[in-house]
């Protein structure tokens, strides 16, 4: 058994050892260079070759000392995954000697053949050149394998030869800049004179499933699509609410301990872990970090989960809906806006009525979510999430904001009343001796897709496998837009003679009044809510393909362009990629389904059919009327025939849909023709599974996979 961490001291000793943190830098780089880099991080600007050389040399020394032989630019192309190409430090000097070298040029810029990454027609394949550029605001780190292979990873942005953005990191960084710029204008108008910069904090709660690797390997659907395409429900699911927060089983606990250790070494503050609602489902949440770092970290969390699972002969499923009939997985994106001098602008503090900066950022966020709900919906749209959103386990498809107790504040403002501070209740638990329990500012509302949770907003629609870059890019961009409008309108009023704070407050009230309709504190799962939402004019977007079609609405292109985040061309390329990816994913699922049906299920069910028939004739030979056998045979034969014809229909359909040239039409066909055809195949296969001999079925079942321990 591996030795576990028992002393706090040990954690602090190895925490961050695999990350080129500021503390580590200090050992290799002069203080003046660190200061120079920090200044660049705050205000941007050109990275000089000299400074890049200093950091490159330092990183190389540190990495080699820790066993690294290679470095890589680590980036986030539009595939949704991370990408890396390893180069060794080996180089040949002028005299022909082999040396180890890593220059400022190697660090700050890399070239990647961009033609094999999705670009959505932005670039013809013959224009293959792409660049990766060092993002010095996110620290470099070491990736280790248990065999001692070690690679230095440099977080980078990725763009085409002509500078078009081809990744997820760059828009995020640009959106943070936009929010800083417009947020600072509003902050000054609100009377703040101390803060110099605004940034965004994000904490992503990551849900996932763990299953036994042996089961996983026997299921082509899990291996190729990340979810089960077949499977009758196990006799027990989550109906007893006995999984959530349940005692963590030893095997899972051992996995979590190794995962934490790996993450801590990478400087990721893994904090909370627990069992989730569905059997075999779990969650991990780190302590929040700056949006850009939180995004990089979340990619690493997902990667480490998969890697560490292997070590425990487990497989980690990050798909949004691995199993029918039980909860799927999401990723709550906790988001707050903070100043460089430590003011959380999304914290109402004790007296929100008089906290003008809070009111401004609160109103701007609510207005943004209302006006650009479609963009938020797009940012949470991927095939897997279609199987989850709108059900009773996950946020509904209509976007609204839960604000808890602050609804009264909004009403007070709109009615022109001044705040009567509500004291938070002290909860009394009978006469028992317990520490004082102060009620939270807001209760939890698990049904809301976008909730204000005390001192942050929580966007709950994001899928478990998604990068959080895009949802946060959208949140930052649309809030920046609203802050800009707020500042513009306030400045107009000031020109007309108002004082700054009165003017801002007036604009805040106008914003809240206009966007009050998006606030909903009730039960979002209630069927009445959908009707009410319609009355309020809130849009209901039921699936990805519909969501993608809203991306290029004029107002949406305008906000991205105005805030300097993405151009029309870049958005169009994203739209194409989304559609392509949708169709390709369903095509892989349908192809996997056909393979499993034709090579496993149909033959296996066929064998069982013969067995029932043989059984019937054997009984008959004994001179007994095989009544129940014949009944079973008739039922089985009928379902078997239905399965075979459902498989044939799916198989016939696929080439036509795949050959469709128009990307939108293709995606619509996959959604409206292929998905229903797949559902049919599954229906008959699952019915047969329930009535087939265990051995004959030939694959691990839901009972095996979800209850593996
Ligand atoms: P929940 O109660 O929703 O399960 P937790 O209290 O466990 O949530 O926190 C969820 C996540 O929110 C964590 O990653 C946490 O670090 C993050 N978080 C807490 N405060 C903030 C904040 N001010 N800004 C951004 N994220 C935050
Ligand atoms: Mg939460």
XYZ file of C-alpha atoms and ligand atoms in Angstrom:
737
model
C 0.000 0.000 0.000
C 1.314 3.462 -0.788
C 2.061 5.591 2.237
C -0.482 8.343 2.681
C 0.045 11.880 3.797
C -0.533 12.048 7.504
C 1.003 15.330 8.560
C 0.039 18.753 7.437
C 3.719 19.526 7.299
C 4.205 17.083 4.496
C 1.581 18.753 2.327
C 3.164 22.147 2.707
C 6.554 20.622 1.973
C 5.569 19.266 -1.415
C 2.811 21.696 -2.320
C 3.604 23.363 -5.628
C 6.819 21.416 -6.223
C 5.753 20.781 -9.818
C 4.917 24.374 -10.604
C 7.196 27.253 -11.477
C 5.644 29.468 -8.842
C 6.845 32.846 -7.670
C 8.627 31.185 -4.768
C 10.422 28.798 -7.096
C 11.269 31.640 -9.488
C 12.995 33.486 -6.658
C 15.568 30.703 -6.445
C 16.496 31.049 -10.116
C 15.668 34.568 -11.244
C 16.792 37.987 -9.959
C 14.113 39.942 -8.110
C 14.211 42.721 -10.715
C 13.208 40.274 -13.480
C 10.321 38.987 -11.368
C 9.149 42.556 -10.813
C 9.373 43.220 -14.536
C 7.304 40.133 -15.304
C 4.718 41.058 -12.684
C 4.390 44.537 -14.166
C 3.756 42.915 -17.544
C 1.116 40.668 -16.017
C -0.704 43.660 -14.570
C -0.546 46.099 -17.440
C 0.345 43.967 -20.457
C 2.905 45.014 -23.046
C 5.743 43.533 -25.021
C 7.906 40.840 -23.469
C 11.541 41.674 -24.218
C 13.848 39.003 -25.596
C 16.231 39.584 -22.674
C 13.511 38.953 -20.098
C 12.310 35.880 -21.968
C 15.907 34.574 -22.007
C 16.209 34.994 -18.248
C 13.001 33.057 -17.598
C 13.792 30.394 -20.169
C 17.151 29.682 -18.606
C 15.608 29.562 -15.145
C 12.797 27.238 -16.206
C 15.247 24.938 -17.937
C 17.491 24.726 -14.863
C 14.540 24.032 -12.607
C 12.970 21.518 -14.983
C 16.189 19.599 -15.614
C 16.915 19.480 -11.900
C 13.520 17.836 -11.507
C 14.200 15.265 -14.184
C 12.678 16.897 -17.263
C 14.132 16.052 -20.659
C 11.561 17.830 -22.812
C 9.463 20.971 -22.891
C 6.164 21.654 -24.559
C 3.928 24.561 -25.341
C 0.671 23.498 -23.720
C -2.390 24.996 -25.356
C -6.156 24.723 -25.643
C -7.260 24.423 -29.265
C -10.906 24.381 -30.237
C -11.078 20.608 -29.880
C -11.916 21.293 -26.242
C -8.880 19.304 -25.104
C -5.351 20.408 -24.400
C -2.559 19.910 -26.897
C 1.159 19.369 -26.512
C 4.136 18.578 -28.722
C 7.292 17.650 -26.859
C 10.756 18.958 -27.796
C 13.841 17.822 -25.968
C 16.257 20.380 -24.540
C 18.902 18.826 -26.785
C 20.608 21.206 -29.181
C 23.896 21.325 -31.080
C 26.266 24.224 -30.566
C 28.514 25.862 -33.159
C 31.305 23.372 -32.553
C 28.970 20.445 -33.083
C 28.664 19.509 -29.426
C 25.372 18.327 -27.988
C 24.159 20.734 -25.344
C 20.964 21.358 -23.386
C 19.354 24.591 -24.410
C 16.090 26.463 -23.915
C 16.084 30.051 -25.155
C 13.730 32.982 -24.651
C 12.578 32.403 -28.214
C 11.761 28.751 -27.433
C 9.832 29.898 -24.398
C 7.875 32.754 -25.860
C 6.926 31.463 -29.270
C 6.395 28.092 -30.829
C 5.226 26.963 -34.203
C 2.540 24.360 -34.601
C 1.099 22.889 -37.722
C -2.333 24.422 -37.345
C -3.887 22.528 -40.212
C -4.732 19.523 -38.120
C -6.626 21.498 -35.506
C -10.186 22.662 -36.036
C -10.314 26.134 -37.488
C -13.841 26.288 -38.954
C -12.629 27.293 -42.408
C -10.700 30.225 -41.027
C -7.637 28.984 -42.743
C -7.242 26.763 -45.746
C -5.221 23.637 -44.983
C -2.360 24.808 -47.176
C -1.928 27.792 -44.872
C -0.789 25.541 -42.121
C 1.321 27.792 -39.986
C 0.123 28.455 -36.465
C 1.819 29.985 -33.468
C 1.766 29.236 -29.793
C 2.612 32.201 -27.577
C 3.633 32.100 -23.904
C 0.902 33.197 -21.479
C 3.098 34.541 -18.720
C 0.091 35.036 -16.438
C -0.292 31.297 -15.886
C 2.647 29.430 -14.352
C 4.665 26.766 -16.154
C 4.525 23.300 -14.616
C 6.002 19.822 -14.793
C 4.077 16.787 -15.889
C 5.450 13.577 -14.447
C 4.636 9.990 -15.118
C 5.106 7.248 -12.561
C 7.968 5.932 -14.746
C 9.867 9.144 -14.168
C 9.192 10.793 -17.523
C 9.046 14.525 -16.925
C 8.042 17.326 -19.294
C 8.120 21.082 -18.761
C 4.753 22.545 -19.810
C 4.417 26.181 -20.818
C 0.820 27.461 -20.946
C 0.388 29.183 -24.292
C -2.164 30.869 -26.527
C -2.668 29.564 -30.066
C -3.304 31.619 -33.181
C -3.064 31.335 -36.948
C -0.333 32.775 -39.178
C -2.477 35.885 -39.617
C -3.177 36.215 -35.922
C -6.722 34.845 -35.863
C -7.526 33.232 -32.557
C -7.641 29.436 -32.694
C -7.896 28.608 -29.016
C -9.965 29.049 -25.864
C -7.424 30.830 -23.716
C -6.946 33.984 -25.773
C -10.595 35.103 -25.755
C -10.692 34.476 -22.024
C -7.681 36.727 -21.459
C -9.189 39.374 -23.726
C -12.508 39.229 -21.901
C -10.746 39.682 -18.568
C -9.065 42.758 -19.988
C -12.398 44.142 -21.210
C -13.977 43.590 -17.809
C -11.036 45.306 -16.138
C -11.291 48.321 -18.422
C -15.036 48.876 -18.168
C -15.233 47.782 -14.539
C -12.615 50.334 -13.520
C -14.649 53.115 -15.167
C -17.703 52.168 -13.131
C -15.688 51.723 -9.974
C -14.314 55.247 -10.260
C -17.809 56.594 -10.874
C -18.886 54.764 -7.718
C -16.320 56.746 -5.796
C -13.531 54.183 -5.505
C -10.113 55.842 -5.629
C -7.847 53.059 -4.428
C -8.171 50.075 -6.736
C -6.016 49.813 -9.828
C -7.187 46.653 -11.469
C -10.167 44.368 -11.624
C -9.948 40.666 -12.166
C -12.137 37.608 -12.029
C -12.018 34.695 -9.611
C -13.349 31.321 -10.596
C -13.857 28.082 -8.710
C -15.012 25.110 -10.781
C -16.679 22.209 -9.020
C -15.921 19.115 -11.069
C -18.289 16.150 -11.107
C -17.189 12.765 -12.431
C -17.864 9.041 -12.352
C -15.417 6.282 -11.494
C -15.895 2.782 -12.825
C -13.796 -0.357 -12.801
C -11.324 -0.420 -15.664
C -12.150 -4.045 -16.528
C -15.811 -3.180 -17.037
C -14.837 -0.101 -18.984
C -12.620 -2.089 -21.339
C -15.442 -4.465 -22.123
C -17.756 -1.665 -23.180
C -16.982 -0.176 -26.593
C -19.525 2.582 -25.904
C -17.651 3.779 -22.826
C -14.311 3.583 -24.600
C -15.326 5.382 -27.780
C -18.046 7.753 -26.620
C -17.573 8.133 -22.864
C -21.137 7.075 -22.170
C -23.263 3.954 -22.271
C -25.269 3.611 -25.473
C -27.040 0.535 -24.117
C -28.028 -0.630 -20.681
C -31.176 -1.430 -18.786
C -31.339 0.305 -15.401
C -29.965 -1.455 -12.323
C -32.599 -2.464 -9.755
C -31.384 0.401 -7.586
C -30.447 3.887 -8.693
C -30.317 7.052 -6.647
C -33.902 7.027 -5.424
C -32.988 6.568 -1.772
C -30.687 9.611 -1.771
C -28.125 7.384 -0.153
C -25.134 8.224 -2.320
C -24.807 11.972 -1.830
C -22.173 12.660 0.833
C -22.122 8.940 1.653
C -19.062 7.385 3.243
C -16.312 7.265 0.667
C -15.308 3.699 -0.102
C -11.668 2.789 0.424
C -10.860 2.233 -3.216
C -12.280 5.626 -4.160
C -10.632 7.213 -1.136
C -7.265 5.875 -2.283
C -7.863 7.357 -5.724
C -8.816 10.709 -4.189
C -5.715 10.744 -1.991
C -3.431 10.193 -4.990
C -5.332 12.727 -7.027
C -5.036 15.356 -4.306
C -1.337 14.730 -3.992
C -0.801 15.137 -7.744
C -2.883 18.318 -7.806
C -1.237 19.837 -4.760
C 2.152 19.235 -6.356
C 0.883 21.202 -9.339
C -0.068 24.035 -7.017
C -3.779 23.350 -7.443
C -5.649 23.869 -4.182
C -7.835 20.763 -4.258
C -10.155 21.318 -1.326
C -13.492 19.512 -1.256
C -14.307 15.940 -2.226
C -17.472 13.951 -1.784
C -19.769 11.359 -3.250
C -22.369 12.831 -5.556
C -26.003 11.918 -6.110
C -25.658 9.018 -8.565
C -24.009 5.698 -7.700
C -20.274 5.835 -8.609
C -20.435 9.630 -8.969
C -18.121 12.020 -7.133
C -17.077 15.660 -7.017
C -13.920 17.659 -6.490
C -13.719 21.407 -5.902
C -10.526 23.438 -5.651
C -10.197 26.786 -3.925
C -10.976 29.483 -6.481
C -8.240 31.220 -8.470
C -7.924 33.900 -11.151
C -10.120 32.886 -14.089
C -7.243 32.132 -16.418
C -5.390 30.008 -13.898
C -8.594 28.337 -12.734
C -9.239 27.366 -16.355
C -5.779 25.890 -16.848
C -6.099 24.159 -13.504
C -9.448 22.651 -14.375
C -7.950 21.163 -17.539
C -5.241 19.629 -15.392
C -7.784 18.377 -12.849
C -9.609 16.503 -15.607
C -6.377 15.133 -17.029
C -5.129 14.017 -13.626
C -8.457 12.375 -12.794
C -8.139 10.187 -15.868
C -4.493 9.440 -15.259
C -4.736 8.625 -11.556
C -7.822 6.482 -12.196
C -5.682 4.272 -14.461
C -3.284 3.709 -11.609
C -6.128 2.348 -9.490
C -7.468 0.164 -12.271
C -10.399 2.535 -12.542
C -11.682 4.639 -15.411
C -12.822 8.212 -14.875
C -15.864 9.251 -16.904
C -16.177 12.972 -17.508
C -19.115 12.682 -19.901
C -22.218 14.707 -19.036
C -24.483 11.664 -19.047
C -22.662 8.341 -18.814
C -25.749 6.442 -17.608
C -29.430 6.794 -18.387
C -31.778 7.037 -15.456
C -29.407 8.576 -12.922
C -27.907 12.060 -12.647
C -25.313 13.200 -15.111
C -22.311 15.384 -14.368
C -21.872 19.110 -14.561
C -19.406 21.712 -13.558
C -20.601 24.588 -11.411
C -18.694 27.675 -12.420
C -18.383 29.977 -9.404
C -17.530 33.473 -10.589
C -16.754 36.694 -8.760
C -15.208 40.059 -9.591
C -12.426 41.410 -7.387
C -10.094 44.376 -7.218
C -6.326 44.248 -6.819
C -6.727 45.662 -3.306
C -8.975 42.854 -2.187
C -12.514 44.182 -2.646
C -14.947 41.498 -3.763
C -17.316 43.493 -5.945
C -19.835 40.663 -5.922
C -20.026 40.711 -2.114
C -23.063 42.647 -0.835
C -21.258 43.187 2.492
C -23.223 44.161 5.581
C -25.011 47.054 3.999
C -25.647 46.395 0.318
C -28.110 49.287 -0.017
C -25.269 51.726 0.447
C -22.609 49.705 -1.326
C -22.625 51.427 -4.682
C -19.823 49.380 -6.284
C -21.633 46.167 -5.353
C -24.961 47.448 -6.650
C -23.347 48.452 -9.924
C -21.652 45.104 -10.555
C -24.687 43.183 -9.363
C -27.004 45.120 -11.704
C -24.544 44.841 -14.600
C -24.327 41.073 -14.187
C -28.086 40.629 -14.023
C -28.576 42.840 -17.061
C -25.868 40.915 -18.910
C -27.412 37.540 -18.144
C -30.792 38.780 -19.326
C -29.653 40.393 -22.537
C -27.151 37.707 -23.498
C -28.813 34.600 -22.078
C -28.425 33.029 -25.513
C -24.641 33.397 -25.381
C -24.507 31.780 -21.961
C -26.677 28.997 -23.309
C -24.249 28.499 -26.228
C -21.326 28.397 -23.816
C -22.908 25.417 -22.060
C -23.897 23.597 -25.224
C -22.243 20.409 -26.246
C -23.749 17.112 -27.304
C -23.385 15.458 -23.920
C -25.097 18.327 -22.133
C -28.201 17.908 -24.312
C -28.790 14.647 -22.478
C -28.687 16.436 -19.161
C -30.007 19.987 -19.336
C -33.707 20.414 -18.915
C -34.144 17.200 -16.958
C -35.027 17.272 -13.303
C -31.466 16.737 -12.227
C -29.811 19.669 -13.930
C -30.534 23.292 -14.682
C -33.464 23.882 -16.980
C -32.932 25.257 -20.449
C -34.391 28.696 -19.703
C -31.858 31.023 -18.154
C -32.907 33.014 -15.094
C -31.099 34.350 -12.046
C -31.705 33.314 -8.452
C -30.817 36.181 -6.117
C -32.204 34.898 -2.805
C -32.685 37.538 -0.179
C -31.380 40.235 -2.520
C -34.690 40.204 -4.343
C -35.989 42.403 -1.533
C -33.090 44.765 -2.141
C -33.954 44.969 -5.832
C -37.571 45.709 -4.973
C -36.556 48.370 -2.468
C -34.374 50.059 -5.063
C -37.068 49.945 -7.700
C -39.628 51.370 -5.295
C -37.260 54.109 -4.215
C -37.173 52.929 -0.619
C -34.049 53.158 1.416
C -32.636 50.014 2.847
C -33.858 48.709 6.087
C -31.144 46.313 6.978
C -32.364 42.863 7.645
C -30.388 41.196 10.360
C -29.353 37.705 9.662
C -31.105 35.284 11.938
C -29.343 33.341 14.600
C -30.607 29.807 14.275
C -31.559 28.106 17.500
C -31.319 24.367 17.664
C -33.485 23.790 20.709
C -31.751 24.021 24.041
C -28.780 21.957 22.946
C -25.278 23.264 23.228
C -24.020 24.127 19.761
C -21.854 26.902 18.381
C -23.840 29.980 17.274
C -25.274 29.385 13.826
C -25.866 32.451 11.722
C -28.189 32.067 8.795
C -26.606 32.499 5.342
C -27.461 35.474 3.191
C -29.261 33.264 0.740
C -30.686 29.792 0.875
C -29.560 27.306 -1.732
C -31.626 26.950 -4.828
C -30.340 23.983 -6.717
C -32.813 24.384 -9.542
C -31.539 27.703 -10.870
C -29.121 27.796 -13.802
C -27.522 31.012 -12.560
C -27.544 31.691 -8.865
C -26.206 34.396 -6.618
C -24.596 32.447 -3.791
C -23.574 34.872 -1.080
C -20.549 36.596 -2.560
C -20.302 35.120 -6.063
C -22.468 33.980 -8.918
C -22.680 30.341 -9.819
C -23.305 29.329 -13.424
C -24.544 25.773 -13.206
C -25.231 24.764 -16.784
C -21.668 23.975 -17.797
C -21.062 20.341 -18.748
C -18.593 18.222 -16.819
C -16.280 17.616 -19.777
C -16.268 21.216 -21.014
C -13.477 23.713 -20.668
C -14.590 26.559 -18.426
C -12.790 29.019 -20.705
C -15.805 29.756 -22.893
C -18.449 30.177 -20.157
C -16.138 32.565 -18.328
C -15.256 34.395 -21.538
C -18.952 34.975 -22.100
C -19.612 36.063 -18.518
C -16.734 38.528 -18.599
C -17.567 39.885 -22.042
C -21.254 40.478 -21.478
C -20.689 41.975 -18.041
C -17.999 44.249 -19.483
C -20.529 45.386 -22.071
C -23.109 46.237 -19.432
C -20.520 48.033 -17.320
C -19.527 50.039 -20.365
C -23.132 51.051 -21.003
C -23.520 51.862 -17.333
C -20.438 54.075 -17.358
C -21.494 55.794 -20.609
C -24.967 56.540 -19.329
C -23.678 57.753 -15.983
C -21.195 60.057 -17.674
C -24.027 61.480 -19.773
C -26.010 62.280 -16.647
C -22.948 63.871 -15.062
C -22.574 66.076 -18.124
C -26.156 67.144 -17.554
C -25.249 68.221 -14.056
C -25.798 65.237 -11.743
C -23.170 64.232 -9.251
C -21.381 61.021 -10.008
C -22.855 58.789 -7.334
C -26.448 59.924 -7.804
C -26.089 59.484 -11.530
C -24.696 55.974 -11.170
C -27.433 54.967 -8.765
C -30.060 56.218 -11.192
C -28.541 54.132 -13.989
C -28.325 51.076 -11.739
C -32.036 51.390 -10.994
C -32.796 51.716 -14.704
C -30.775 48.577 -15.388
C -32.543 46.600 -12.669
C -35.926 47.805 -13.760
C -35.295 46.829 -17.356
C -33.915 43.399 -16.499
C -36.001 42.511 -13.440
C -37.731 39.848 -15.552
C -34.706 37.537 -15.455
C -34.796 37.255 -11.665
C -36.612 34.151 -10.504
C -36.307 32.772 -6.990
C -38.795 29.926 -7.322
C -38.543 26.316 -8.389
C -37.137 26.174 -11.898
C -38.289 22.566 -12.314
C -41.918 23.537 -11.881
C -43.788 23.186 -15.181
C -45.492 26.505 -14.410
C -42.126 28.240 -14.593
C -41.757 27.519 -18.302
C -45.077 29.207 -18.954
C -44.163 32.103 -16.713
C -40.777 32.414 -18.442
C -42.543 32.601 -21.771
C -44.808 35.350 -20.467
C -41.703 37.212 -19.354
C -40.195 36.823 -22.811
C -37.296 34.657 -21.665
C -36.030 32.411 -24.401
C -36.177 28.645 -24.158
C -33.422 26.973 -26.150
C -33.833 23.236 -25.984
C -30.748 21.810 -27.620
C -27.258 22.583 -28.859
C -28.105 22.980 -32.506
C -30.716 25.613 -31.695
C -28.286 27.264 -29.301
C -25.453 27.439 -31.857
C -27.737 29.238 -34.266
C -27.996 32.155 -31.854
C -24.228 32.712 -31.760
C -24.111 34.886 -34.850
C -27.094 37.085 -34.002
C -26.129 40.691 -34.711
C -26.209 41.736 -31.058
C -23.928 38.816 -30.158
C -21.331 39.495 -32.832
C -21.498 43.165 -31.845
C -20.751 42.529 -28.164
C -17.807 40.244 -28.914
C -16.359 42.724 -31.403
C -17.001 45.804 -29.292
C -15.336 44.274 -26.256
C -12.392 43.209 -28.409
C -12.778 39.514 -27.619
C -13.527 37.775 -30.927
C -14.165 39.014 -34.457
C -17.073 38.046 -36.684
C -14.732 35.799 -38.638
C -13.521 34.051 -35.489
C -17.068 33.627 -34.231
C -18.161 32.234 -37.563
C -15.340 29.721 -37.387
C -16.467 28.734 -33.900
C -20.021 28.310 -35.118
C -18.816 25.964 -37.862
C -16.687 24.003 -35.425
C -19.558 23.621 -32.962
C -21.829 22.227 -35.652
C -19.148 19.956 -37.075
C -18.288 18.663 -33.657
C -21.927 17.991 -32.887
C -22.392 15.926 -36.037
C -19.116 14.085 -35.647
C -19.839 13.158 -32.059
C -23.240 11.723 -32.888
C -21.771 9.947 -35.881
C -19.208 8.257 -33.648
C -21.953 7.288 -31.211
C -24.149 5.867 -33.963
C -21.230 3.974 -35.500
C -20.250 2.546 -32.119
C -23.851 1.576 -31.513
C -24.016 -0.245 -34.829
C -20.769 -2.035 -34.143
C -21.916 -3.180 -30.723
C -25.341 -4.174 -31.986
C -24.057 -6.130 -34.948
C -21.020 -7.797 -33.427
C -22.182 -8.335 -29.867
C -25.807 -7.811 -29.049
C -27.648 -9.180 -32.070
C -25.491 -12.356 -32.155
C -25.783 -12.821 -28.394
C -29.519 -12.247 -28.269
C -29.765 -14.563 -31.286
C -28.051 -17.319 -29.338
C -30.436 -16.849 -26.467
C -33.380 -16.916 -28.835
C -32.206 -20.312 -30.075
C -31.878 -21.472 -26.483
C -35.471 -20.560 -25.717
C -36.578 -22.369 -28.861
C -34.493 -25.429 -27.955
C -35.904 -25.357 -24.490
C -39.442 -25.266 -25.893
C -38.830 -28.240 -28.150
C -37.081 -30.190 -25.366
C -40.101 -29.657 -23.151
C -42.355 -30.703 -25.979
C -40.301 -33.885 -26.464
C -41.064 -34.735 -22.893
C -44.701 -34.695 -23.867
C -45.423 -31.457 -21.980
C -47.052 -28.454 -23.632
C -44.277 -25.737 -23.604
C -46.711 -22.933 -22.809
C -44.450 -20.513 -20.971
C -41.519 -21.281 -23.302
C -43.649 -20.488 -26.328
C -44.864 -17.287 -24.699
C -41.284 -16.252 -23.984
C -40.244 -17.229 -27.483
C -42.953 -15.124 -29.107
C -42.104 -12.108 -27.022
C -38.374 -12.535 -27.550
C -38.684 -13.141 -31.266
C -40.769 -10.006 -31.703
C -38.330 -7.804 -29.820
C -35.402 -9.410 -31.574
C -36.988 -8.644 -34.945
C -37.665 -5.098 -33.834
C -34.072 -4.697 -32.756
C -32.766 -6.040 -36.049
C -34.950 -3.701 -38.061
C -34.048 -0.720 -35.860
C -30.385 -1.527 -36.487
C -31.013 -1.781 -40.218
C -32.803 1.579 -40.265
C -29.983 3.291 -38.414
C -27.436 1.735 -40.712
C -29.308 2.874 -43.811
C -29.742 6.388 -42.495
C -26.155 7.111 -41.608
C -24.451 7.474 -45.021
C -27.109 9.924 -46.238
C -26.835 12.158 -43.207
C -23.058 11.954 -43.167
C -22.920 12.963 -46.816
C -24.988 16.104 -46.291
C -22.869 19.116 -47.322
C -24.445 21.937 -45.363
C -23.096 21.819 -41.797
C -26.271 23.181 -40.225
C -28.539 20.824 -42.135
C -26.216 17.957 -41.272
C -26.397 18.745 -37.554
C -30.191 19.058 -37.759
C -30.379 15.667 -39.469
C -28.206 14.062 -36.815
C -30.438 15.579 -34.148
C -33.800 14.845 -35.756
C -33.126 11.617 -37.612
C -30.092 9.807 -36.202
C -30.734 10.442 -32.495
C -34.315 9.093 -32.623
C -33.116 6.102 -34.665
C -30.495 5.400 -32.005
C -33.091 5.660 -29.264
C -35.110 2.969 -30.997
C -32.149 0.595 -31.201
C -31.440 1.142 -27.558
C -35.023 0.636 -26.512
C -35.277 -2.871 -27.992
C -31.780 -3.861 -26.901
C -32.495 -2.815 -23.318
C -35.805 -4.672 -23.315
C -34.031 -7.803 -24.514
C -31.256 -7.349 -21.967
C -33.808 -7.481 -19.145
C -34.940 -10.875 -20.422
C -31.666 -12.477 -21.384
C -29.431 -14.866 -19.519
C -26.687 -12.914 -17.761
C -23.832 -14.838 -19.401
C -25.397 -14.658 -22.812
C -25.652 -10.847 -22.690
C -21.870 -10.767 -22.811
C -21.172 -7.261 -21.431
C -20.980 -5.707 -17.986
C -24.435 -4.360 -17.103
C -25.456 -1.171 -15.278
C -25.503 -3.197 -12.061
C -21.906 -4.287 -12.644
C -20.613 -0.918 -13.748
C -22.229 1.392 -11.210
C -21.967 -0.967 -8.235
C -18.483 -2.259 -8.832
C -17.354 -2.457 -5.253
P -21.175 24.612 -2.868
O -21.712 25.041 -1.570
O -21.867 25.226 -4.031
O -20.941 23.140 -3.043
P -18.470 25.415 -2.139
O -18.594 26.286 -0.950
O -17.883 24.061 -1.981
O -19.816 25.327 -2.960
O -17.625 26.248 -3.185
C -17.722 25.974 -4.494
C -16.608 26.631 -5.238
O -16.785 28.047 -5.208
C -15.217 26.363 -4.711
O -14.388 26.093 -5.793
C -14.875 27.681 -4.068
O -13.494 27.921 -4.004
C -15.547 28.640 -4.995
N -15.695 29.984 -4.437
C -15.905 30.342 -3.168
N -15.908 31.689 -3.056
C -15.680 32.182 -4.310
C -15.549 33.487 -4.858
N -15.645 34.564 -4.113
N -15.313 33.581 -6.178
C -15.211 32.517 -6.957
N -15.320 31.276 -6.493
C -15.546 31.101 -5.190
Mg -21.908 24.878 -5.814
